[in-house]
Amino acid sequence: MTLPDTSAIPAGDDRTFQVDLRGLVDLLSHHLYSSPRVYLRELLQNAVDALTARHSLEPDTPAEVFGIRLYADGSEVRVEDDGVGLTEADVHTFLATIGRSSKRAEKIAEQRADFIGQFGIGLLSCFLVADEIHVLSRSARTPDAPTVEWRGRGDGSYTVRTLPASARPRPGTTVTLTPRADAGEWTRPPRVQALARHFGSLLRHPVTFTDGTGGTGTPVNPEPAPWAGAHPTPGARSRALAAYGERVFGFKPLDTIELDLPAVGLKGIACVLPETVPAGRRHGHRVHVKGMLLSEQAEEILPEWAFFVRCVVDAESLRPTASREALYEDDTLAAVRDALAERLRDWIARAAASDPDLLARFLQAHHLAVKSLAVHDDEILRMLLPWLPFETTDGHATLDEFARTHRTVLVTSSVEEFRQVAAIASAAGLGVVNGGYTYDRELVHRLPEVRPGTSVADLDPATLTAHLDPVDRETELAAAAYLAQARDALAVFDCDVALRAFQPASAPALLVDSREARHERTRSQLAREQEGGVWGDILGALRQEAPRAQLILNQLNPLVRTAVTITEPELARTSAEALYGQAAMLSRRPLRPAESSLINRSFLDLLAHALRKDS
């Protein structure tokens, strides 16, 4: 293939992209930011970054000397800071160029990690609530620097002019917004104050709010984070952390876990939920970056199995996304997630070793979360498996308690199978655990790792029937005719019929039928229906000896003793179908359409027989 020669084509003129600012603001409001309320967070963030830059210029000045002042009276919103300020060249370069951030300039770029903002688009968020942004700024880099005024409008135009230094006596920046009529929800004084507390409660610089009614201003962040303050005793510290968690999340924590990762400058708490959480449901966590609230729904800070806690953390080294409403998924976040998971494991270990009451309350509410962790964590498995509750033939019990009375622990593969056999197995002295719930069967099979000498096996139908007492030969011979009629009636369900004696006597029959057996019979039936076709050939190649279900009639039950004496063929068949239907319902497994039809038909036939007999 020969490419065309373009050397003779004259070069085109370089041109600059034209930006429709109103369209860009609409894009931000609908796709980048979750709500117009973020305008105040962006203004606070810019002010904090300006204060950080000012502190780098004057490192010996205490941080509390420089602050942020908010003002809202319904007609305007104003944010004033004592930060580094801007020169006229800075204003042209940074306020009039979308996507460029003053934090990237010159030496400040080397200190990029000290700043919250990284993307240089934050000021645009103000156009979500106002059509004009007014900025007055005076640089702290140059003595006697003039005041620079910048006015930006939503149509993309702006003006810059230089004012005397007296227009802003101190270095810093003031941003003033005149809200649009449709933005009142976000710019009224009470809402501005609430948003400032929401986003800035953990900021390290003093922030005050004034509503235009007079006064010196109300502190937005009067107290440091509870983990940053001093407390007289460990108990007082624990109570302060718990009270903070309750205030933030609205529930009284079962316990609080203090989180501290110096490598990334992360501090905070994890609050253990006092109630059960549905499996797989993940709570959002409250994440601050350098004191500024980033997100209340940051799921990615903890692994999926840790859904029994809600966290509030403040970090230095986590990267926000462009919208600053989520965390950027990188190696640092992955390392933080692993480290926080280890802190949760440590807390569980301490509770198991030193506070059994706390551990019991925790497991009562969150045993499923711990089971999911124990499946993949050998240390947690060894530590907590004996404490975890399971459904057994002795009721709800821990495996440690259950293994003391049952040297061989049998486990079912489904909830249905457990419900089929629970009463009979209990009466026969068999120790059976319901392995049908998530993680349970796998964990029960690992019990010998924790408790040597304990034997664990899957429950096989033959194991159960072997523990049922045979009836004497005379009784079995007397019932032979009835049993033959019953087998014939239930052949359509691939079900055999046997007569045994077992407790409880109130149970007339037991249907022993595993899920695997039902699947195999369904496959065999499909193969027969598709016989001769390609699909039938495939199913036929897979065919095995179709396992049969077994209806075991209880000779100790008065109803069964009467039924086996029936000599009328049709009535014998109907009674056998009724016993099968009852046993199928007691197993609590889903009924097949044919079984539902059988139950209805046998009931009506028995009713009709009773009416004929009475008449």
Coordinates of C-alpha atoms in Angstrom, one line a residue:
M1 CA 0.0 0.0 0.0
T2 CA 1.5 3.4 -1.1
L3 CA 0.8 6.4 1.2
P4 CA 0.1 9.7 -0.5
D5 CA 2.8 12.3 -0.5
T6 CA 1.7 15.2 1.8
S7 CA 5.0 17.1 1.7
A8 CA 3.7 19.6 -0.8
I9 CA 0.5 20.4 1.1
P10 CA 0.8 23.7 2.9
A11 CA 0.6 23.6 6.7
G12 CA -2.6 24.9 8.2
D13 CA -2.8 27.7 10.8
D14 CA -2.7 26.7 14.4
R15 CA -6.0 27.5 16.1
T16 CA -7.3 27.5 19.6
F17 CA -10.3 25.5 20.8
Q18 CA -13.4 27.6 21.5
V19 CA -15.0 26.7 24.8
D20 CA -18.8 27.2 25.3
L21 CA -18.5 28.0 29.1
R22 CA -22.3 27.7 29.6
G23 CA -22.3 24.2 28.0
L24 CA -19.2 23.3 30.1
V25 CA -21.0 24.3 33.3
D26 CA -24.0 22.3 32.3
L27 CA -21.7 19.3 31.7
L28 CA -20.2 19.8 35.2
S29 CA -23.6 20.0 36.9
H30 CA -25.0 16.9 35.3
H31 CA -22.1 14.6 34.9
L32 CA -19.1 15.6 37.1
Y33 CA -20.7 16.9 40.3
S34 CA -23.5 15.2 42.1
S35 CA -25.1 18.4 43.3
P36 CA -24.8 22.3 43.0
R37 CA -23.9 22.3 46.7
V38 CA -20.3 21.4 45.8
Y39 CA -19.7 25.0 44.9
L40 CA -19.0 25.8 48.6
R41 CA -16.7 22.8 49.0
E42 CA -14.7 24.0 46.0
L43 CA -14.4 27.5 47.4
L44 CA -13.4 26.2 50.8
Q45 CA -10.8 23.9 49.1
N46 CA -9.3 26.8 47.1
A47 CA -9.1 28.8 50.3
V48 CA -7.4 25.9 52.2
D49 CA -4.9 25.4 49.4
A50 CA -4.1 29.1 49.4
L51 CA -3.5 29.0 53.2
T52 CA -1.2 25.9 52.7
A53 CA 0.8 27.9 50.1
R54 CA 0.9 30.9 52.4
H55 CA 2.2 28.7 55.2
S56 CA 5.0 27.4 52.9
L57 CA 6.1 31.0 52.4
E58 CA 5.9 31.8 56.2
P59 CA 6.6 28.4 57.9
D60 CA 7.3 30.1 61.3
T61 CA 3.9 31.6 61.5
P62 CA 1.4 29.5 63.5
A63 CA -1.3 27.9 61.2
E64 CA -4.1 29.3 63.4
V65 CA -3.1 32.9 62.5
F66 CA -4.5 32.4 59.0
G67 CA -8.1 31.6 58.6
I68 CA -11.2 31.5 56.4
R69 CA -14.3 33.6 56.8
L70 CA -17.7 32.9 55.2
Y71 CA -20.5 35.4 54.7
A72 CA -24.0 34.9 53.4
D73 CA -27.0 37.2 53.8
G74 CA -29.3 35.9 51.0
S75 CA -28.1 38.5 48.4
E76 CA -24.5 37.3 48.2
V77 CA -22.1 34.6 49.3
R78 CA -18.6 35.5 50.2
V79 CA -15.5 33.4 51.0
E80 CA -12.5 35.3 52.3
D81 CA -9.1 33.7 53.1
D82 CA -5.7 34.8 54.4
G83 CA -3.9 32.7 51.8
V84 CA -1.1 33.3 49.4
G85 CA -3.2 35.4 47.0
L86 CA -2.7 36.1 43.3
T87 CA -0.8 38.6 41.2
E88 CA -2.3 40.0 38.0
A89 CA -0.3 37.5 36.0
D90 CA -1.6 34.7 38.2
V91 CA -5.1 35.9 37.5
H92 CA -4.7 35.8 33.7
T93 CA -2.9 32.5 33.9
F94 CA -5.1 30.6 36.3
L95 CA -8.5 32.1 36.6
A96 CA -9.0 32.6 32.9
T97 CA -7.6 29.2 31.7
I98 CA -9.9 26.2 32.3
G99 CA -8.1 23.2 33.6
R100 CA -4.9 24.9 34.9
S101 CA -4.3 25.0 38.6
S102 CA -2.1 27.5 40.5
K103 CA -1.0 24.5 42.6
R104 CA 0.9 23.3 39.5
A105 CA 3.0 26.4 39.1
E106 CA 6.7 26.9 39.8
K107 CA 7.9 25.6 43.2
I108 CA 4.4 24.9 44.4
A109 CA 4.2 22.1 42.0
E110 CA 6.9 20.3 43.9
Q111 CA 4.6 20.4 47.0
R112 CA 1.6 19.2 45.1
A113 CA 0.8 16.6 47.7
D114 CA 0.2 19.3 50.2
F115 CA -2.9 20.5 48.4
I116 CA -6.4 19.1 48.2
G117 CA -7.2 20.3 44.7
Q118 CA -5.4 18.9 41.7
F119 CA -7.5 19.6 38.6
G120 CA -7.9 23.4 38.3
I121 CA -11.7 23.4 37.5
G122 CA -13.1 24.0 41.0
L123 CA -13.9 27.7 40.4
L124 CA -16.2 26.7 37.6
S125 CA -18.5 25.0 40.0
C126 CA -19.6 28.5 41.3
F127 CA -21.4 29.0 38.0
L128 CA -23.8 26.3 39.2
V129 CA -25.4 28.9 41.5
A130 CA -24.3 32.3 40.1
D131 CA -23.9 34.0 36.8
E132 CA -20.9 36.1 37.9
I133 CA -17.9 35.4 40.1
H134 CA -16.1 38.4 41.6
V135 CA -12.5 37.8 42.9
L136 CA -10.4 40.3 44.9
S137 CA -6.9 39.0 45.6
R138 CA -3.6 40.4 46.9
S139 CA -0.4 38.4 46.6
A140 CA 1.6 37.6 49.7
R141 CA 4.7 36.9 47.6
T142 CA 5.4 40.6 46.8
P143 CA 5.6 43.3 49.4
D144 CA 3.1 46.2 48.7
A145 CA 1.5 44.1 46.0
P146 CA -1.6 45.7 44.4
T147 CA -5.0 44.3 44.7
V148 CA -6.3 42.5 41.6
E149 CA -9.9 42.3 40.7
W150 CA -11.3 39.6 38.4
R151 CA -14.9 39.3 37.2
G152 CA -15.9 36.2 35.4
R153 CA -19.2 35.7 33.7
G154 CA -21.1 32.6 32.7
D155 CA -21.0 33.5 29.0
G156 CA -17.2 33.0 29.1
S157 CA -16.1 36.7 29.3
Y158 CA -14.1 38.2 32.1
T159 CA -12.4 41.5 33.0
V160 CA -9.3 42.2 35.1
R161 CA -8.2 45.4 36.6
T162 CA -5.6 46.5 39.2
L163 CA -6.7 48.4 42.3
P164 CA -4.8 50.1 45.0
A165 CA -3.4 47.9 47.8
S166 CA -5.9 49.5 50.2
A167 CA -8.8 47.8 48.4
R168 CA -7.7 44.7 50.2
P169 CA -5.5 45.6 53.2
R170 CA -4.1 42.1 53.8
P171 CA -2.8 39.4 51.5
G172 CA -5.4 36.8 50.6
T173 CA -8.4 36.3 48.4
T174 CA -12.1 37.2 48.6
V175 CA -14.6 35.4 46.2
T176 CA -18.1 36.9 46.0
L177 CA -21.0 35.3 44.3
T178 CA -24.4 36.9 43.5
P179 CA -26.7 33.9 43.5
R180 CA -29.2 33.4 40.7
A181 CA -32.9 33.3 41.6
D182 CA -33.1 29.6 41.1
A183 CA -30.1 28.9 43.4
G184 CA -31.7 30.0 46.7
E185 CA -31.9 26.5 48.0
W186 CA -28.0 26.4 48.1
T187 CA -27.2 30.0 49.0
R188 CA -29.5 31.0 51.9
P189 CA -27.5 31.7 55.1
P190 CA -28.7 28.6 57.0
R191 CA -27.9 26.3 54.1
V192 CA -24.4 27.9 53.6
Q193 CA -23.6 27.5 57.2
A194 CA -24.8 23.9 57.2
L195 CA -22.8 23.1 54.0
A196 CA -19.7 24.7 55.6
R197 CA -20.0 22.5 58.7
H198 CA -20.7 19.5 56.5
F199 CA -17.6 19.9 54.3
G200 CA -15.3 21.7 56.7
S201 CA -15.8 20.3 60.2
L202 CA -12.4 18.7 60.2
L203 CA -10.4 21.4 58.5
R204 CA -7.2 22.4 60.3
H205 CA -7.5 26.1 59.7
P206 CA -10.1 28.2 61.6
V207 CA -13.3 28.8 59.6
T208 CA -16.1 31.2 60.7
F209 CA -19.5 32.0 59.4
T210 CA -21.4 35.3 59.5
D211 CA -25.0 35.7 58.3
G212 CA -25.2 39.5 58.1
T213 CA -27.1 40.0 61.3
G214 CA -24.1 41.2 63.2
G215 CA -21.8 39.4 65.6
T216 CA -18.2 38.2 65.3
G217 CA -19.0 35.0 63.4
T218 CA -19.8 31.5 64.4
P219 CA -17.0 28.9 64.3
V220 CA -17.6 26.2 61.7
N221 CA -14.9 23.8 63.0
P222 CA -14.6 24.7 66.7
E223 CA -13.1 21.4 67.8
P224 CA -10.5 19.2 66.3
A225 CA -11.3 15.6 65.2
P226 CA -11.7 13.5 68.4
W227 CA -8.8 11.3 67.5
A228 CA -6.6 14.4 67.2
G229 CA -7.4 15.7 70.6
A230 CA -6.0 14.8 74.1
H231 CA -8.2 12.9 76.5
P232 CA -7.5 12.4 80.2
T233 CA -8.0 8.6 80.2
P234 CA -8.3 5.8 77.6
G235 CA -12.0 5.4 78.7
A236 CA -12.6 9.0 78.1
R237 CA -11.1 8.7 74.7
S238 CA -13.2 5.7 73.8
R239 CA -16.4 7.5 74.9
A240 CA -15.4 10.6 72.8
L241 CA -14.8 8.4 69.7
A242 CA -18.1 6.6 70.3
A243 CA -20.0 9.8 70.8
Y244 CA -18.5 11.2 67.6
G245 CA -19.5 8.1 65.6
E246 CA -23.0 8.3 66.9
R247 CA -23.3 12.0 66.0
V248 CA -22.0 11.3 62.5
F249 CA -23.8 8.0 61.6
G250 CA -26.9 8.2 63.8
F251 CA -26.4 4.9 65.7
K252 CA -24.7 4.0 68.9
P253 CA -21.7 1.8 67.9
L254 CA -21.4 -1.6 69.4
D255 CA -17.7 -0.6 69.6
T256 CA -15.3 1.8 68.0
I257 CA -12.0 0.8 66.4
E258 CA -9.4 3.5 66.2
L259 CA -7.6 3.6 62.8
D260 CA -4.1 5.0 62.4
L261 CA -1.9 4.5 59.3
P262 CA 1.1 6.9 59.6
A263 CA 2.5 6.0 56.2
V264 CA -0.4 7.7 54.4
G265 CA -1.3 10.1 57.2
L266 CA -4.6 8.4 57.9
K267 CA -6.5 8.7 61.1
G268 CA -10.1 7.9 62.0
I269 CA -12.5 5.4 63.5
A270 CA -14.5 2.4 62.4
C271 CA -17.9 2.1 64.1
V272 CA -19.2 -1.5 64.6
L273 CA -22.9 -1.6 63.6
P274 CA -25.1 -2.8 66.5
E275 CA -27.5 -4.7 64.2
T276 CA -27.3 -7.4 61.5
V277 CA -26.5 -6.2 58.0
P278 CA -27.9 -8.0 54.9
A279 CA -25.2 -10.1 53.2
G280 CA -23.5 -8.2 50.4
R281 CA -24.9 -4.8 51.5
R282 CA -22.0 -2.3 51.6
H283 CA -22.2 0.9 53.5
G284 CA -20.6 4.0 52.3
H285 CA -17.8 5.5 54.5
R286 CA -17.1 9.1 55.3
V287 CA -13.7 10.1 53.9
H288 CA -11.9 13.4 54.4
V289 CA -8.8 14.4 52.5
K290 CA -6.6 16.8 54.5
G291 CA -9.7 17.7 56.6
M292 CA -12.0 18.4 53.7
L293 CA -15.0 16.0 53.3
L294 CA -14.5 14.1 50.1
S295 CA -17.4 11.6 50.2
E296 CA -20.0 10.1 52.5
Q297 CA -20.4 7.0 50.3
A298 CA -16.8 5.8 49.7
E299 CA -17.3 2.1 49.6
E300 CA -13.8 1.4 48.2
I301 CA -11.9 2.3 51.4
L302 CA -12.7 -1.2 52.9
P303 CA -12.9 -4.7 51.5
E304 CA -16.3 -6.1 50.7
W305 CA -16.4 -8.4 53.7
A306 CA -16.2 -5.5 56.2
F307 CA -19.8 -4.6 55.8
F308 CA -20.3 -4.7 59.6
V309 CA -18.5 -1.3 60.2
R310 CA -18.9 2.3 59.0
C311 CA -15.8 4.4 58.9
V312 CA -14.9 8.1 59.1
V313 CA -11.3 8.8 58.2
D314 CA -9.1 11.7 57.4
A315 CA -6.1 11.0 55.1
E316 CA -3.2 13.0 53.7
S317 CA -2.1 10.8 50.7
L318 CA -5.3 9.5 49.1
R319 CA -6.0 10.9 45.6
P320 CA -9.5 12.2 44.8
T321 CA -11.1 11.9 41.4
A322 CA -11.7 14.9 39.2
S323 CA -15.0 15.6 40.9
R324 CA -13.4 15.2 44.3
E325 CA -16.4 13.1 45.3
A326 CA -14.7 9.7 45.3
L327 CA -11.2 8.1 45.6
Y328 CA -8.9 7.3 42.7
E329 CA -8.3 3.6 42.5
D330 CA -4.5 3.2 42.7
D331 CA -1.8 1.3 44.5
T332 CA -2.0 3.6 47.5
L333 CA -5.7 3.0 47.9
A334 CA -5.2 -0.7 47.6
A335 CA -2.5 -0.7 50.3
V336 CA -4.8 1.4 52.6
R337 CA -7.6 -1.0 52.1
D338 CA -5.4 -4.0 53.0
A339 CA -4.0 -2.2 56.1
L340 CA -7.5 -1.2 57.3
A341 CA -8.7 -4.8 56.9
E342 CA -5.8 -5.9 59.1
R343 CA -6.9 -3.4 61.8
L344 CA -10.4 -5.0 61.7
R345 CA -8.9 -8.5 62.0
D346 CA -6.8 -7.3 65.0
W347 CA -9.9 -5.9 66.7
I348 CA -11.7 -9.3 66.3
A349 CA -8.7 -11.1 67.7
R350 CA -8.6 -8.8 70.7
A351 CA -12.3 -9.3 71.4
A352 CA -11.9 -13.0 71.2
A353 CA -8.9 -13.0 73.6
S354 CA -10.1 -10.5 76.2
D355 CA -13.8 -9.6 75.9
P356 CA -16.0 -12.6 75.3
D357 CA -19.2 -10.6 76.1
L358 CA -18.4 -8.1 73.3
L359 CA -17.5 -11.0 71.0
A360 CA -20.8 -12.7 71.7
R361 CA -22.8 -9.5 70.9
F362 CA -20.7 -9.0 67.8
L363 CA -21.2 -12.5 66.5
Q364 CA -24.9 -12.5 67.3
A365 CA -25.3 -9.5 64.9
H366 CA -22.6 -10.2 62.3
H367 CA -21.8 -13.9 62.2
L368 CA -22.3 -14.0 58.4
A369 CA -19.7 -11.3 57.9
V370 CA -17.3 -13.2 60.1
K371 CA -18.0 -16.5 58.3
S372 CA -17.2 -14.8 55.0
L373 CA -13.9 -13.7 56.4
A374 CA -13.1 -17.0 58.1
V375 CA -13.5 -18.8 54.7
H376 CA -10.5 -17.0 53.4
D377 CA -8.5 -16.2 56.5
D378 CA -7.0 -19.1 58.4
E379 CA -6.2 -17.0 61.5
I380 CA -9.8 -15.8 61.9
L381 CA -10.9 -19.4 61.2
R382 CA -8.8 -20.8 64.0
M383 CA -9.8 -18.0 66.3
L384 CA -13.5 -17.8 65.8
L385 CA -14.9 -21.0 64.2
P386 CA -15.6 -22.6 67.6
W387 CA -17.6 -19.4 68.5
L388 CA -19.7 -19.1 65.4
P389 CA -23.4 -20.2 65.6
F390 CA -24.8 -22.8 63.2
E391 CA -28.3 -24.4 62.8
T392 CA -28.1 -28.0 64.0
T393 CA -30.3 -30.8 65.1
D394 CA -29.6 -29.6 68.7
G395 CA -30.9 -26.1 67.8
H396 CA -28.7 -23.1 67.2
A397 CA -25.3 -23.9 68.7
T398 CA -21.6 -23.2 68.2
L399 CA -19.6 -25.9 66.6
D400 CA -17.5 -26.2 69.7
E401 CA -20.6 -27.0 71.8
F402 CA -22.0 -29.3 69.1
A403 CA -18.7 -31.3 68.7
R404 CA -18.6 -32.0 72.5
T405 CA -21.7 -34.2 72.1
H406 CA -21.2 -35.5 68.6
R407 CA -17.9 -37.0 67.7
T408 CA -19.0 -37.3 64.1
V409 CA -20.6 -34.2 62.7
L410 CA -22.8 -34.7 59.6
V411 CA -23.5 -31.8 57.3
T412 CA -26.2 -31.4 54.7
S413 CA -25.6 -29.7 51.4
S414 CA -28.8 -27.7 51.3
V415 CA -31.4 -26.2 53.7
E416 CA -34.0 -28.5 52.1
E417 CA -32.1 -31.6 53.0
F418 CA -31.6 -30.4 56.6
R419 CA -35.3 -29.8 57.0
Q420 CA -36.2 -33.1 55.6
V421 CA -34.1 -35.0 58.1
A422 CA -33.7 -32.7 61.2
A423 CA -36.4 -34.2 63.4
I424 CA -35.7 -37.8 62.5
A425 CA -31.9 -37.4 62.8
S426 CA -32.3 -35.7 66.2
A427 CA -34.5 -38.6 67.5
A428 CA -32.0 -41.1 66.1
G429 CA -29.1 -39.3 68.0
L430 CA -27.3 -38.1 64.8
G431 CA -25.6 -34.8 64.9
V432 CA -26.4 -32.9 61.7
V433 CA -25.5 -29.3 60.8
N434 CA -27.4 -27.3 58.2
G435 CA -24.8 -26.6 55.6
G436 CA -27.2 -25.0 53.1
Y437 CA -26.5 -21.4 54.2
T438 CA -23.7 -19.3 52.7
Y439 CA -20.2 -20.5 53.8
D440 CA -21.6 -23.0 56.4
R441 CA -20.8 -26.3 54.7
E442 CA -17.3 -25.2 53.8
L443 CA -16.6 -24.0 57.4
V444 CA -18.0 -27.1 59.0
H445 CA -15.7 -29.3 56.9
R446 CA -12.8 -27.3 58.3
L447 CA -13.7 -28.0 61.9
P448 CA -11.1 -30.8 62.3
E449 CA -8.4 -28.2 61.7
V450 CA -9.5 -26.3 64.8
R451 CA -10.7 -29.3 66.9
P452 CA -8.6 -32.3 66.2
G453 CA -10.3 -35.7 66.7
T454 CA -13.6 -34.4 65.3
S455 CA -14.9 -36.2 62.3
V456 CA -17.0 -34.4 59.6
A457 CA -18.9 -36.0 56.8
D458 CA -21.6 -35.1 54.3
L459 CA -24.9 -36.6 55.2
D460 CA -25.8 -39.4 52.9
P461 CA -29.4 -40.7 52.8
A462 CA -28.1 -44.2 53.5
T463 CA -26.5 -42.9 56.7
L464 CA -29.9 -41.8 57.9
T465 CA -31.8 -44.8 56.9
A466 CA -29.2 -47.1 58.5
H467 CA -30.2 -45.5 61.9
L468 CA -33.9 -46.3 61.5
D469 CA -35.1 -49.4 63.1
P470 CA -36.4 -52.2 60.9
V471 CA -39.8 -53.7 61.6
D472 CA -40.2 -57.3 62.4
R473 CA -40.7 -59.8 59.6
E474 CA -44.4 -60.5 60.4
T475 CA -45.3 -56.8 60.2
E476 CA -43.4 -56.4 57.0
L477 CA -45.1 -59.4 55.4
A478 CA -48.5 -58.1 56.5
A479 CA -47.8 -54.8 54.9
A480 CA -46.3 -56.2 51.7
A481 CA -49.4 -55.9 49.6
Y482 CA -49.9 -52.3 50.6
L483 CA -46.2 -51.4 50.0
A484 CA -46.5 -52.9 46.5
Q485 CA -49.5 -50.7 45.7
A486 CA -47.7 -47.7 47.1
R487 CA -44.6 -48.4 45.0
D488 CA -46.7 -48.7 41.9
A489 CA -48.5 -45.4 42.7
L490 CA -45.3 -43.5 43.3
A491 CA -43.2 -45.0 40.4
V492 CA -43.9 -41.9 38.4
F493 CA -41.8 -40.0 40.9
D494 CA -39.0 -42.5 40.8
C495 CA -39.7 -43.2 44.5
D496 CA -39.3 -46.4 46.4
V497 CA -41.3 -47.1 49.6
A498 CA -40.1 -48.8 52.7
L499 CA -41.5 -49.5 56.2
R500 CA -39.4 -48.6 59.3
A501 CA -39.9 -47.6 62.9
F502 CA -38.5 -44.3 64.1
Q503 CA -39.1 -41.3 66.4
P504 CA -40.9 -39.1 66.6
A505 CA -43.9 -41.2 66.3
S506 CA -45.9 -38.2 65.2
A507 CA -44.1 -38.2 61.9
P508 CA -46.0 -40.5 59.5
A509 CA -43.4 -40.6 56.8
L510 CA -40.0 -39.4 55.8
L511 CA -39.1 -38.5 52.2
V512 CA -35.3 -39.0 51.6
D513 CA -34.4 -37.3 48.4
S514 CA -31.3 -35.3 47.7
R515 CA -31.1 -32.3 45.4
E516 CA -28.5 -34.1 43.2
A517 CA -30.9 -37.1 42.9
R518 CA -33.7 -34.8 41.8
H519 CA -31.5 -33.1 39.2
E520 CA -30.4 -36.5 37.8
R521 CA -34.0 -37.6 37.5
T522 CA -34.9 -34.4 35.7
R523 CA -32.0 -34.9 33.3
S524 CA -33.1 -38.4 32.6
Q525 CA -36.6 -37.3 32.0
L526 CA -35.5 -34.7 29.5
A527 CA -33.3 -37.3 27.7
R528 CA -36.4 -39.5 27.3
E529 CA -38.5 -36.6 26.1
Q530 CA -35.8 -35.6 23.6
E531 CA -35.0 -39.1 22.5
G532 CA -33.8 -39.2 18.9
G533 CA -32.7 -35.6 18.8
V534 CA -29.2 -34.1 19.1
W535 CA -30.0 -32.8 22.6
G536 CA -31.4 -36.1 23.6
D537 CA -28.2 -37.9 22.4
I538 CA -26.1 -35.5 24.5
L539 CA -28.2 -36.1 27.7
G540 CA -28.3 -39.8 27.0
A541 CA -24.5 -39.9 26.9
L542 CA -24.4 -38.3 30.3
R543 CA -27.0 -40.7 31.7
Q544 CA -26.2 -42.6 34.9
E545 CA -28.3 -44.9 37.0
A546 CA -31.1 -42.5 38.0
P547 CA -31.1 -42.4 41.8
R548 CA -34.5 -43.0 43.5
A549 CA -36.1 -41.1 46.2
Q550 CA -37.4 -43.1 49.2
L551 CA -40.6 -42.7 51.1
I552 CA -40.0 -44.3 54.5
L553 CA -43.3 -45.0 56.3
N554 CA -43.2 -44.9 60.1
Q555 CA -44.7 -48.0 61.7
L556 CA -44.9 -46.2 65.0
N557 CA -47.4 -43.7 63.6
P558 CA -51.1 -44.7 64.1
L559 CA -52.1 -43.3 60.7
V560 CA -49.5 -45.5 58.9
R561 CA -50.5 -48.6 61.0
T562 CA -54.1 -48.1 59.7
A563 CA -53.0 -47.4 56.1
V564 CA -50.9 -50.6 55.7
T565 CA -54.1 -52.6 56.4
I566 CA -56.0 -51.1 53.4
T567 CA -56.9 -53.8 50.9
E568 CA -58.9 -51.8 48.4
P569 CA -56.4 -51.0 45.6
E570 CA -57.6 -47.5 44.7
L571 CA -57.8 -46.4 48.3
A572 CA -54.3 -47.8 49.0
R573 CA -52.9 -45.9 46.0
T574 CA -54.6 -42.7 47.1
S575 CA -53.4 -43.0 50.7
A576 CA -49.8 -43.6 49.5
E577 CA -50.0 -40.5 47.3
A578 CA -51.3 -38.5 50.3
L579 CA -48.5 -39.7 52.5
Y580 CA -46.0 -38.8 49.8
G581 CA -47.5 -35.4 49.4
Q582 CA -47.4 -34.6 53.1
A583 CA -43.8 -35.8 53.4
A584 CA -42.9 -33.6 50.3
M585 CA -44.5 -30.5 51.9
L586 CA -42.8 -31.2 55.3
S587 CA -39.4 -31.3 53.5
R588 CA -40.0 -27.6 52.6
R589 CA -38.4 -28.0 49.2
P590 CA -40.1 -26.5 46.1
L591 CA -42.8 -28.8 44.8
R592 CA -42.9 -29.9 41.2
P593 CA -46.1 -29.3 39.3
A594 CA -46.8 -33.0 39.2
E595 CA -46.4 -33.2 43.0
S596 CA -48.7 -30.2 43.6
S597 CA -51.3 -31.9 41.4
L598 CA -50.9 -35.2 43.2
I599 CA -51.5 -33.5 46.6
N600 CA -54.7 -31.9 45.4
R601 CA -56.0 -35.0 43.7
S602 CA -55.2 -37.3 46.7
F603 CA -57.0 -34.9 49.1
L604 CA -60.1 -34.8 46.9
D605 CA -60.1 -38.6 46.4
L606 CA -59.8 -39.2 50.2
L607 CA -62.6 -36.7 50.8
A608 CA -64.8 -38.3 48.2
H609 CA -64.1 -41.8 49.7
A610 CA -65.1 -40.5 53.1
L611 CA -68.3 -39.0 51.9
R612 CA -69.3 -42.2 50.0
K613 CA -68.5 -44.2 53.2
D614 CA -70.7 -41.9 55.3
S615 CA -73.6 -42.1 52.9

